[in-house]
PDB file of C-alpha atoms and ligand atoms in Angstrom:
ATOM      1  CA  MET O   1      25.247  29.714 119.481  1.00  0.00           C
ATOM      2  CA  GLU O   2      23.327  26.705 120.816  1.00  0.00           C
ATOM      3  CA  ARG O   3      22.000  24.213 118.251  1.00  0.00           C
ATOM      4  CA  PRO O   4      18.492  25.276 117.219  1.00  0.00           C
ATOM      5  CA  ILE O   5      15.191  23.424 117.223  1.00  0.00           C
ATOM      6  CA  GLY O   6      14.041  23.015 113.616  1.00  0.00           C
ATOM      7  CA  VAL O   7      10.388  23.765 112.869  1.00  0.00           C
ATOM      8  CA  ILE O   8       8.725  23.222 109.496  1.00  0.00           C
ATOM      9  CA  ASP O   9       5.344  24.057 108.019  1.00  0.00           C
ATOM     10  CA  SER O  10       3.872  24.614 104.592  1.00  0.00           C
ATOM     11  CA  GLY O  11       3.794  28.327 105.450  1.00  0.00           C
ATOM     12  CA  VAL O  12       3.201  30.608 108.438  1.00  0.00           C
ATOM     13  CA  GLY O  13       0.984  28.171 110.391  1.00  0.00           C
ATOM     14  CA  GLY O  14       3.841  26.638 112.364  1.00  0.00           C
ATOM     15  CA  LEU O  15       4.424  30.051 113.927  1.00  0.00           C
ATOM     16  CA  THR O  16       1.494  29.221 116.210  1.00  0.00           C
ATOM     17  CA  VAL O  17       3.652  26.434 117.672  1.00  0.00           C
ATOM     18  CA  VAL O  18       6.729  28.692 117.762  1.00  0.00           C
ATOM     19  CA  LYS O  19       4.728  31.256 119.750  1.00  0.00           C
ATOM     20  CA  GLU O  20       4.170  28.728 122.545  1.00  0.00           C
ATOM     21  CA  MET O  21       7.770  27.547 122.283  1.00  0.00           C
ATOM     22  CA  ILE O  22       9.204  31.045 122.715  1.00  0.00           C
ATOM     23  CA  GLN O  23       6.983  31.577 125.729  1.00  0.00           C
ATOM     24  CA  HIS O  24       7.694  28.268 127.480  1.00  0.00           C
ATOM     25  CA  LEU O  25      11.274  27.552 126.374  1.00  0.00           C
ATOM     26  CA  PRO O  26      12.770  31.050 126.212  1.00  0.00           C
ATOM     27  CA  ASN O  27      16.413  29.908 125.970  1.00  0.00           C
ATOM     28  CA  GLU O  28      15.822  27.764 122.898  1.00  0.00           C
ATOM     29  CA  SER O  29      16.686  29.059 119.442  1.00  0.00           C
ATOM     30  CA  VAL O  30      14.313  28.245 116.589  1.00  0.00           C
ATOM     31  CA  LEU O  31      15.246  27.637 112.970  1.00  0.00           C
ATOM     32  CA  TYR O  32      11.951  27.860 111.081  1.00  0.00           C
ATOM     33  CA  LEU O  33      11.251  26.898 107.496  1.00  0.00           C
ATOM     34  CA  GLY O  34       7.945  27.729 105.806  1.00  0.00           C
ATOM     35  CA  ASP O  35       7.303  26.526 102.259  1.00  0.00           C
ATOM     36  CA  ASP O  36       4.976  29.444 101.492  1.00  0.00           C
ATOM     37  CA  GLU O  37       5.729  29.269  97.790  1.00  0.00           C
ATOM     38  CA  ARG O  38       4.050  25.855  97.515  1.00  0.00           C
ATOM     39  CA  CYS O  39       1.392  26.385 100.214  1.00  0.00           C
ATOM     40  CA  PRO O  40      -1.340  25.167 100.682  1.00  0.00           C
ATOM     41  CA  TYR O  41      -0.239  21.564 101.096  1.00  0.00           C
ATOM     42  CA  GLY O  42      -3.756  20.587 102.162  1.00  0.00           C
ATOM     43  CA  SER O  43      -5.118  20.475  98.625  1.00  0.00           C
ATOM     44  CA  ARG O  44      -2.071  18.726  97.131  1.00  0.00           C
ATOM     45  CA  THR O  45      -1.618  15.020  96.453  1.00  0.00           C
ATOM     46  CA  THR O  46      -0.155  12.686  99.053  1.00  0.00           C
ATOM     47  CA  GLU O  47       2.969  12.271  96.871  1.00  0.00           C
ATOM     48  CA  GLU O  48       3.519  16.031  96.645  1.00  0.00           C
ATOM     49  CA  VAL O  49       3.096  16.571 100.394  1.00  0.00           C
ATOM     50  CA  HIS O  50       5.519  13.714 101.063  1.00  0.00           C
ATOM     51  CA  GLN O  51       8.134  14.992  98.618  1.00  0.00           C
ATOM     52  CA  PHE O  52       7.911  18.653  99.732  1.00  0.00           C
ATOM     53  CA  THR O  53       8.119  17.674 103.404  1.00  0.00           C
ATOM     54  CA  MET O  54      11.222  15.534 102.810  1.00  0.00           C
ATOM     55  CA  GLU O  55      12.817  18.458 100.936  1.00  0.00           C
ATOM     56  CA  MET O  56      12.203  20.801 103.859  1.00  0.00           C
ATOM     57  CA  VAL O  57      13.619  18.335 106.383  1.00  0.00           C
ATOM     58  CA  GLN O  58      16.640  17.694 104.174  1.00  0.00           C
ATOM     59  CA  LYS O  59      17.367  21.431 104.156  1.00  0.00           C
ATOM     60  CA  LEU O  60      17.181  21.775 107.953  1.00  0.00           C
ATOM     61  CA  ALA O  61      19.171  18.572 108.462  1.00  0.00           C
ATOM     62  CA  THR O  62      22.140  20.318 106.842  1.00  0.00           C
ATOM     63  CA  MET O  63      21.856  23.149 109.390  1.00  0.00           C
ATOM     64  CA  ASP O  64      22.658  21.201 112.561  1.00  0.00           C
ATOM     65  CA  ILE O  65      19.239  21.127 114.239  1.00  0.00           C
ATOM     66  CA  LYS O  66      19.011  19.154 117.494  1.00  0.00           C
ATOM     67  CA  LEU O  67      15.313  18.251 117.204  1.00  0.00           C
ATOM     68  CA  LEU O  68      12.614  18.719 114.563  1.00  0.00           C
ATOM     69  CA  VAL O  69       8.998  19.744 115.022  1.00  0.00           C
ATOM     70  CA  ILE O  70       6.742  19.066 112.047  1.00  0.00           C
ATOM     71  CA  ALA O  71       4.409  21.949 112.895  1.00  0.00           C
ATOM     72  CA  CYS O  72       2.040  21.065 110.062  1.00  0.00           C
ATOM     73  CA  ASN O  73      -0.792  18.587 110.458  1.00  0.00           C
ATOM     74  CA  THR O  74      -0.874  17.795 106.754  1.00  0.00           C
ATOM     75  CA  ALA O  75       2.857  16.996 106.630  1.00  0.00           C
ATOM     76  CA  THR O  76       2.616  15.071 109.915  1.00  0.00           C
ATOM     77  CA  ALA O  77      -0.272  12.967 108.606  1.00  0.00           C
ATOM     78  CA  ILE O  78       1.571  12.067 105.407  1.00  0.00           C
ATOM     79  CA  ALA O  79       5.298  12.054 106.178  1.00  0.00           C
ATOM     80  CA  LEU O  80       5.999  11.723 109.933  1.00  0.00           C
ATOM     81  CA  GLU O  81       6.921   8.038 109.719  1.00  0.00           C
ATOM     82  CA  SER O  82       9.283   8.563 106.779  1.00  0.00           C
ATOM     83  CA  VAL O  83      11.043  11.456 108.514  1.00  0.00           C
ATOM     84  CA  VAL O  84      11.469   9.485 111.747  1.00  0.00           C
ATOM     85  CA  ALA O  85      12.924   6.568 109.768  1.00  0.00           C
ATOM     86  CA  ALA O  86      15.330   8.735 107.775  1.00  0.00           C
ATOM     87  CA  TYR O  87      16.986  10.908 110.451  1.00  0.00           C
ATOM     88  CA  ASN O  88      18.757  10.467 113.778  1.00  0.00           C
ATOM     89  CA  PHE O  89      17.478  13.591 115.517  1.00  0.00           C
ATOM     90  CA  PRO O  90      14.201  13.332 117.464  1.00  0.00           C
ATOM     91  CA  VAL O  91      11.090  14.277 115.464  1.00  0.00           C
ATOM     92  CA  ILE O  92       7.788  15.490 116.912  1.00  0.00           C
ATOM     93  CA  GLY O  93       4.553  15.868 114.945  1.00  0.00           C
ATOM     94  CA  VAL O  94       1.417  17.788 115.939  1.00  0.00           C
ATOM     95  CA  ILE O  95      -1.318  15.182 115.545  1.00  0.00           C
ATOM     96  CA  VAL O  96      -0.672  12.902 118.541  1.00  0.00           C
ATOM     97  CA  PRO O  97      -0.396  15.886 120.955  1.00  0.00           C
ATOM     98  CA  GLY O  98      -3.540  17.455 119.429  1.00  0.00           C
ATOM     99  CA  ALA O  99      -5.552  14.242 119.644  1.00  0.00           C
ATOM    100  CA  ARG O 100      -4.489  13.759 123.274  1.00  0.00           C
ATOM    101  CA  ALA O 101      -5.429  17.338 124.181  1.00  0.00           C
ATOM    102  CA  SER O 102      -8.867  17.043 122.583  1.00  0.00           C
ATOM    103  CA  VAL O 103      -9.684  13.833 124.481  1.00  0.00           C
ATOM    104  CA  ASN O 104      -8.510  15.419 127.757  1.00  0.00           C
ATOM    105  CA  SER O 105     -10.773  18.384 127.133  1.00  0.00           C
ATOM    106  CA  SER O 106     -13.912  16.536 126.030  1.00  0.00           C
ATOM    107  CA  THR O 107     -16.352  15.140 128.574  1.00  0.00           C
ATOM    108  CA  SER O 108     -18.687  13.586 125.986  1.00  0.00           C
ATOM    109  CA  HIS O 109     -15.878  12.324 123.702  1.00  0.00           C
ATOM    110  CA  LYS O 110     -17.798  13.932 120.826  1.00  0.00           C
ATOM    111  CA  ILE O 111     -15.139  15.885 119.001  1.00  0.00           C
ATOM    112  CA  ALA O 112     -15.129  17.980 115.826  1.00  0.00           C
ATOM    113  CA  VAL O 113     -11.893  17.984 113.842  1.00  0.00           C
ATOM    114  CA  LEU O 114     -11.236  20.958 111.550  1.00  0.00           C
ATOM    115  CA  GLY O 115      -8.380  20.446 109.113  1.00  0.00           C
ATOM    116  CA  THR O 116      -7.139  20.598 105.553  1.00  0.00           C
ATOM    117  CA  THR O 117      -8.619  18.268 102.965  1.00  0.00           C
ATOM    118  CA  ARG O 118      -5.502  16.068 102.959  1.00  0.00           C
ATOM    119  CA  THR O 119      -5.431  15.809 106.776  1.00  0.00           C
ATOM    120  CA  ILE O 120      -9.134  14.973 107.010  1.00  0.00           C
ATOM    121  CA  GLN O 121      -8.894  12.390 104.211  1.00  0.00           C
ATOM    122  CA  SER O 122      -5.921  10.735 105.922  1.00  0.00           C
ATOM    123  CA  GLU O 123      -8.113  10.067 109.000  1.00  0.00           C
ATOM    124  CA  ALA O 124      -4.990  10.556 111.118  1.00  0.00           C
ATOM    125  CA  TYR O 125      -6.924  12.413 113.845  1.00  0.00           C
ATOM    126  CA  THR O 126      -9.711   9.836 113.958  1.00  0.00           C
ATOM    127  CA  ASN O 127      -7.151   7.051 114.347  1.00  0.00           C
ATOM    128  CA  GLU O 128      -5.150   8.833 117.062  1.00  0.00           C
ATOM    129  CA  ILE O 129      -8.223   9.956 119.010  1.00  0.00           C
ATOM    130  CA  LYS O 130      -9.633   6.411 118.942  1.00  0.00           C
ATOM    131  CA  LYS O 131      -6.360   5.059 120.331  1.00  0.00           C
ATOM    132  CA  VAL O 132      -6.926   7.206 123.435  1.00  0.00           C
ATOM    133  CA  ALA O 133     -10.741   7.008 123.570  1.00  0.00           C
ATOM    134  CA  ALA O 134     -12.207   4.069 121.630  1.00  0.00           C
ATOM    135  CA  ASP O 135     -15.763   5.336 122.233  1.00  0.00           C
ATOM    136  CA  ALA O 136     -15.104   8.733 120.655  1.00  0.00           C
ATOM    137  CA  LEU O 137     -17.458  10.123 118.035  1.00  0.00           C
ATOM    138  CA  ILE O 138     -15.642  12.284 115.511  1.00  0.00           C
ATOM    139  CA  TYR O 139     -17.084  14.979 113.261  1.00  0.00           C
ATOM    140  CA  PRO O 140     -14.442  15.781 110.630  1.00  0.00           C
ATOM    141  CA  LEU O 141     -14.695  18.959 108.538  1.00  0.00           C
ATOM    142  CA  ASP O 142     -12.208  20.083 105.920  1.00  0.00           C
ATOM    143  CA  CYS O 143     -11.898  23.835 105.496  1.00  0.00           C
ATOM    144  CA  PRO O 144      -9.962  24.471 102.266  1.00  0.00           C
ATOM    145  CA  GLU O 145     -10.694  28.224 102.291  1.00  0.00           C
ATOM    146  CA  PHE O 146      -8.981  28.923 105.635  1.00  0.00           C
ATOM    147  CA  VAL O 147      -5.233  28.562 104.879  1.00  0.00           C
ATOM    148  CA  PRO O 148      -5.147  31.014 101.918  1.00  0.00           C
ATOM    149  CA  LEU O 149      -6.885  33.615 104.120  1.00  0.00           C
ATOM    150  CA  VAL O 150      -4.109  33.303 106.698  1.00  0.00           C
ATOM    151  CA  GLU O 151      -1.237  33.172 104.191  1.00  0.00           C
ATOM    152  CA  SER O 152      -2.405  36.392 102.551  1.00  0.00           C
ATOM    153  CA  GLY O 153      -2.291  38.124 105.943  1.00  0.00           C
ATOM    154  CA  GLN O 154      -6.083  38.732 106.006  1.00  0.00           C
ATOM    155  CA  TYR O 155      -6.661  36.774 109.183  1.00  0.00           C
ATOM    156  CA  GLN O 156      -7.437  39.865 111.241  1.00  0.00           C
ATOM    157  CA  SER O 157      -9.967  41.249 108.788  1.00  0.00           C
ATOM    158  CA  GLU O 158     -13.653  41.187 109.698  1.00  0.00           C
ATOM    159  CA  SER O 159     -14.543  40.181 106.136  1.00  0.00           C
ATOM    160  CA  VAL O 160     -13.127  36.691 106.625  1.00  0.00           C
ATOM    161  CA  LYS O 161     -15.561  36.085 109.478  1.00  0.00           C
ATOM    162  CA  GLU O 162     -18.433  35.303 107.082  1.00  0.00           C
ATOM    163  CA  ILE O 163     -16.291  32.836 105.122  1.00  0.00           C
ATOM    164  CA  VAL O 164     -15.283  31.048 108.319  1.00  0.00           C
ATOM    165  CA  HIS O 165     -18.843  31.003 109.684  1.00  0.00           C
ATOM    166  CA  GLU O 166     -20.214  29.748 106.356  1.00  0.00           C
ATOM    167  CA  ARG O 167     -17.869  26.748 106.477  1.00  0.00           C
ATOM    168  CA  LEU O 168     -18.674  25.975 110.103  1.00  0.00           C
ATOM    169  CA  ARG O 169     -22.384  25.823 109.243  1.00  0.00           C
ATOM    170  CA  HIS O 170     -21.681  22.281 107.990  1.00  0.00           C
ATOM    171  CA  LEU O 171     -21.416  21.302 111.659  1.00  0.00           C
ATOM    172  CA  GLU O 172     -24.666  22.936 112.684  1.00  0.00           C
ATOM    173  CA  HIS O 173     -26.505  19.633 113.315  1.00  0.00           C
ATOM    174  CA  ALA O 174     -23.561  17.889 114.960  1.00  0.00           C
ATOM    175  CA  ASP O 175     -23.456  17.512 118.736  1.00  0.00           C
ATOM    176  CA  PHE O 176     -19.905  17.931 120.112  1.00  0.00           C
ATOM    177  CA  ASP O 177     -18.285  19.656 123.095  1.00  0.00           C
ATOM    178  CA  THR O 178     -14.746  20.076 121.737  1.00  0.00           C
ATOM    179  CA  ALA O 179     -13.374  21.240 118.401  1.00  0.00           C
ATOM    180  CA  ILE O 180      -9.784  20.666 117.488  1.00  0.00           C
ATOM    181  CA  LEU O 181      -7.922  23.097 115.250  1.00  0.00           C
ATOM    182  CA  GLY O 182      -6.292  20.346 113.192  1.00  0.00           C
ATOM    183  CA  CYS O 183      -4.257  22.758 111.099  1.00  0.00           C
ATOM    184  CA  THR O 184      -1.601  25.001 112.581  1.00  0.00           C
ATOM    185  CA  HIS O 185      -2.805  27.960 110.497  1.00  0.00           C
ATOM    186  CA  TYR O 186      -6.210  27.951 112.202  1.00  0.00           C
ATOM    187  CA  PRO O 187      -5.264  29.505 115.572  1.00  0.00           C
ATOM    188  CA  LEU O 188      -4.774  32.753 113.635  1.00  0.00           C
ATOM    189  CA  LEU O 189      -8.512  32.575 112.816  1.00  0.00           C
ATOM    190  CA  GLU O 190      -9.490  31.384 116.282  1.00  0.00           C
ATOM    191  CA  HIS O 191     -11.665  34.394 117.194  1.00  0.00           C
ATOM    192  CA  HIS O 192     -13.807  33.812 114.078  1.00  0.00           C
ATOM    193  CA  ILE O 193     -13.928  30.050 114.639  1.00  0.00           C
ATOM    194  CA  GLU O 194     -14.943  30.578 118.259  1.00  0.00           C
ATOM    195  CA  SER O 195     -17.761  32.936 117.349  1.00  0.00           C
ATOM    196  CA  GLY O 196     -18.969  30.521 114.648  1.00  0.00           C
ATOM    197  CA  LEU O 197     -19.396  27.579 117.036  1.00  0.00           C
ATOM    198  CA  PRO O 198     -21.818  27.125 119.967  1.00  0.00           C
ATOM    199  CA  ASN O 199     -20.670  28.809 123.195  1.00  0.00           C
ATOM    200  CA  HIS O 200     -20.152  25.593 125.143  1.00  0.00           C
ATOM    201  CA  VAL O 201     -17.662  24.167 122.620  1.00  0.00           C
ATOM    202  CA  LYS O 202     -14.037  24.153 123.808  1.00  0.00           C
ATOM    203  CA  ILE O 203     -11.453  24.909 121.160  1.00  0.00           C
ATOM    204  CA  ILE O 204      -8.190  22.985 121.249  1.00  0.00           C
ATOM    205  CA  SER O 205      -5.017  23.803 119.389  1.00  0.00           C
ATOM    206  CA  SER O 206      -2.172  21.313 119.399  1.00  0.00           C
ATOM    207  CA  ALA O 207       0.491  24.008 119.895  1.00  0.00           C
ATOM    208  CA  MET O 208       0.718  23.942 123.704  1.00  0.00           C
ATOM    209  CA  GLU O 209       0.556  20.127 123.892  1.00  0.00           C
ATOM    210  CA  THR O 210       3.257  19.856 121.220  1.00  0.00           C
ATOM    211  CA  VAL O 211       5.563  22.142 123.184  1.00  0.00           C
ATOM    212  CA  LYS O 212       5.078  19.892 126.239  1.00  0.00           C
ATOM    213  CA  ASP O 213       6.356  16.989 124.107  1.00  0.00           C
ATOM    214  CA  VAL O 214       9.311  19.106 122.942  1.00  0.00           C
ATOM    215  CA  GLU O 215      10.161  19.887 126.562  1.00  0.00           C
ATOM    216  CA  ARG O 216       9.936  16.223 127.539  1.00  0.00           C
ATOM    217  CA  VAL O 217      12.195  15.060 124.708  1.00  0.00           C
ATOM    218  CA  LEU O 218      14.746  17.829 125.355  1.00  0.00           C
ATOM    219  CA  SER O 219      14.860  16.696 128.956  1.00  0.00           C
ATOM    220  CA  GLU O 220      15.086  12.946 128.178  1.00  0.00           C
ATOM    221  CA  ARG O 221      17.888  13.485 125.663  1.00  0.00           C
ATOM    222  CA  ARG O 222      19.633  16.179 127.693  1.00  0.00           C
ATOM    223  CA  LEU O 223      19.337  18.605 124.833  1.00  0.00           C
ATOM    224  CA  PHE O 224      18.210  21.728 126.697  1.00  0.00           C
ATOM    225  CA  ALA O 225      20.075  24.923 125.851  1.00  0.00           C
ATOM    226  CA  VAL O 226      22.126  26.236 128.775  1.00  0.00           C
ATOM    227  CA  LYS O 227      20.246  28.620 131.082  1.00  0.00           C
ATOM    228  CA  GLU O 228      22.326  31.633 130.049  1.00  0.00           C
ATOM    229  CA  ALA O 229      21.699  30.995 126.327  1.00  0.00           C
ATOM    230  CA  VAL O 230      20.208  33.929 124.461  1.00  0.00           C
ATOM    231  CA  ALA O 231      17.757  32.626 121.870  1.00  0.00           C
ATOM    232  CA  GLU O 232      18.416  33.578 118.259  1.00  0.00           C
ATOM    233  CA  HIS O 233      15.558  32.773 115.920  1.00  0.00           C
ATOM    234  CA  ILE O 234      15.922  32.497 112.159  1.00  0.00           C
ATOM    235  CA  PHE O 235      12.926  32.288 109.820  1.00  0.00           C
ATOM    236  CA  LEU O 236      13.366  30.913 106.315  1.00  0.00           C
ATOM    237  CA  THR O 237      10.627  31.103 103.698  1.00  0.00           C
ATOM    238  CA  THR O 238      10.393  29.951 100.113  1.00  0.00           C
ATOM    239  CA  GLY O 239       7.766  32.674  99.583  1.00  0.00           C
ATOM    240  CA  ASN O 240       7.583  36.428  99.981  1.00  0.00           C
ATOM    241  CA  SER O 241       9.865  37.382 102.870  1.00  0.00           C
ATOM    242  CA  LYS O 242       8.146  40.763 103.379  1.00  0.00           C
ATOM    243  CA  THR O 243       4.690  39.264 103.973  1.00  0.00           C
ATOM    244  CA  PHE O 244       6.281  36.586 106.131  1.00  0.00           C
ATOM    245  CA  LYS O 245       8.138  39.168 108.205  1.00  0.00           C
ATOM    246  CA  THR O 246       4.952  41.158 108.825  1.00  0.00           C
ATOM    247  CA  ILE O 247       3.193  38.044 110.126  1.00  0.00           C
ATOM    248  CA  VAL O 248       6.197  37.105 112.331  1.00  0.00           C
ATOM    249  CA  GLU O 249       6.237  40.638 113.775  1.00  0.00           C
ATOM    250  CA  GLU O 250       2.490  40.682 114.419  1.00  0.00           C
ATOM    251  CA  TRP O 251       1.987  37.144 115.636  1.00  0.00           C
ATOM    252  CA  LEU O 252       5.182  36.630 117.639  1.00  0.00           C
ATOM    253  CA  ALA O 253       5.605  40.277 118.656  1.00  0.00           C
ATOM    254  CA  LEU O 254       9.273  40.166 117.632  1.00  0.00           C
ATOM    255  CA  LYS O 255      11.011  43.366 116.575  1.00  0.00           C
ATOM    256  CA  ASN O 256      12.913  43.163 113.305  1.00  0.00           C
ATOM    257  CA  PRO O 257      13.032  39.331 113.090  1.00  0.00           C
ATOM    258  CA  ASN O 258      15.684  37.615 110.979  1.00  0.00           C
ATOM    259  CA  VAL O 259      13.607  36.500 107.948  1.00  0.00           C
ATOM    260  CA  GLN O 260      15.347  35.159 104.849  1.00  0.00           C
ATOM    261  CA  HIS O 261      14.122  33.948 101.490  1.00  0.00           C
ATOM    262  CA  ILE O 262      15.429  30.561 100.362  1.00  0.00           C
ATOM    263  CA  GLN O 263      14.804  28.173  97.518  1.00  0.00           C
ATOM    264  CA  LEU O 264      14.218  24.463  97.871  1.00  0.00           C
ATOM    265  CA  PRO O 265      15.370  22.133  95.080  1.00  0.00           C
TER     266      PRO O 265
HETATM  267  N1  DGL M 301      -0.436  24.409 108.538  1.00  0.00           N
HETATM  268  C1  DGL M 301      -0.678  23.218 107.845  1.00  0.00           C
HETATM  269  C2  DGL M 301      -1.429  22.179 108.612  1.00  0.00           C
HETATM  270  O1  DGL M 301      -1.335  22.187 109.780  1.00  0.00           O
HETATM  271  C3  DGL M 301      -0.873  23.198 106.404  1.00  0.00           C
HETATM  272  C4  DGL M 301      -1.887  23.942 105.734  1.00  0.00           C
HETATM  273  C5  DGL M 301      -1.775  23.790 104.236  1.00  0.00           C
HETATM  274  O2  DGL M 301      -0.683  24.035 103.703  1.00  0.00           O
HETATM  275  O3  DGL M 301      -2.788  23.445 103.619  1.00  0.00           O
HETATM  276  O4  DGL M 301      -2.065  21.326 108.105  1.00  0.00           O
END
């Protein structure tokens, strides 16, 4: 088997990045780790997010990954630099690609950023967006209710629509043309987010842009799997493997995926 690409998230959110990866890099195998047991990270302290992220990376580092994607905005905001400094394999976060995509999409450079409390408080998006567009006007909004709705598998239910719309009402007086889903769980709620924002607003998820970075780094480092390689994906979760498996089957349309429960230290 080819060496896999490691992907981590606090839970199932990183699957939104894996979905794009499977579509655009079909020969690549993914080794996914979701820390569902300790999710959500977004309402935890900076120290906890840092420690939990390092524990996840440590686990995947023992499993011969060739590249790591931190498919979690919260973990990227807090721990990307430490992970890059500690390991030899290439590491890609989701915030720089997401910030770049939002600036490319926005004509007014007025951009709403939806994210977890920890991500919004870190101001990582504001800083990255301003590096690309110094004139940008950012409207940050933390949405602490969203991740638990996704983790519990309720993201398709109509009843969550009101909760999502209620939160988005905080942006009702803001004038922006682009909204970035600054949490990888949010694309699973995208239909509700879309209907809760004005029609002209473009919604950006960092998933596709992140996969472009993965492709570039694989090419630069000559790490692509061989063309004949048959991808074998493995999904590890610290939480309930049954719930996780259902979401993998629904979201990635994979039949009988290899989902295993693991414990972190
Ligand atoms: N999916 C994660 C993110 O992108 C984390 C959500 C959470 O655990 O609060 O921020």
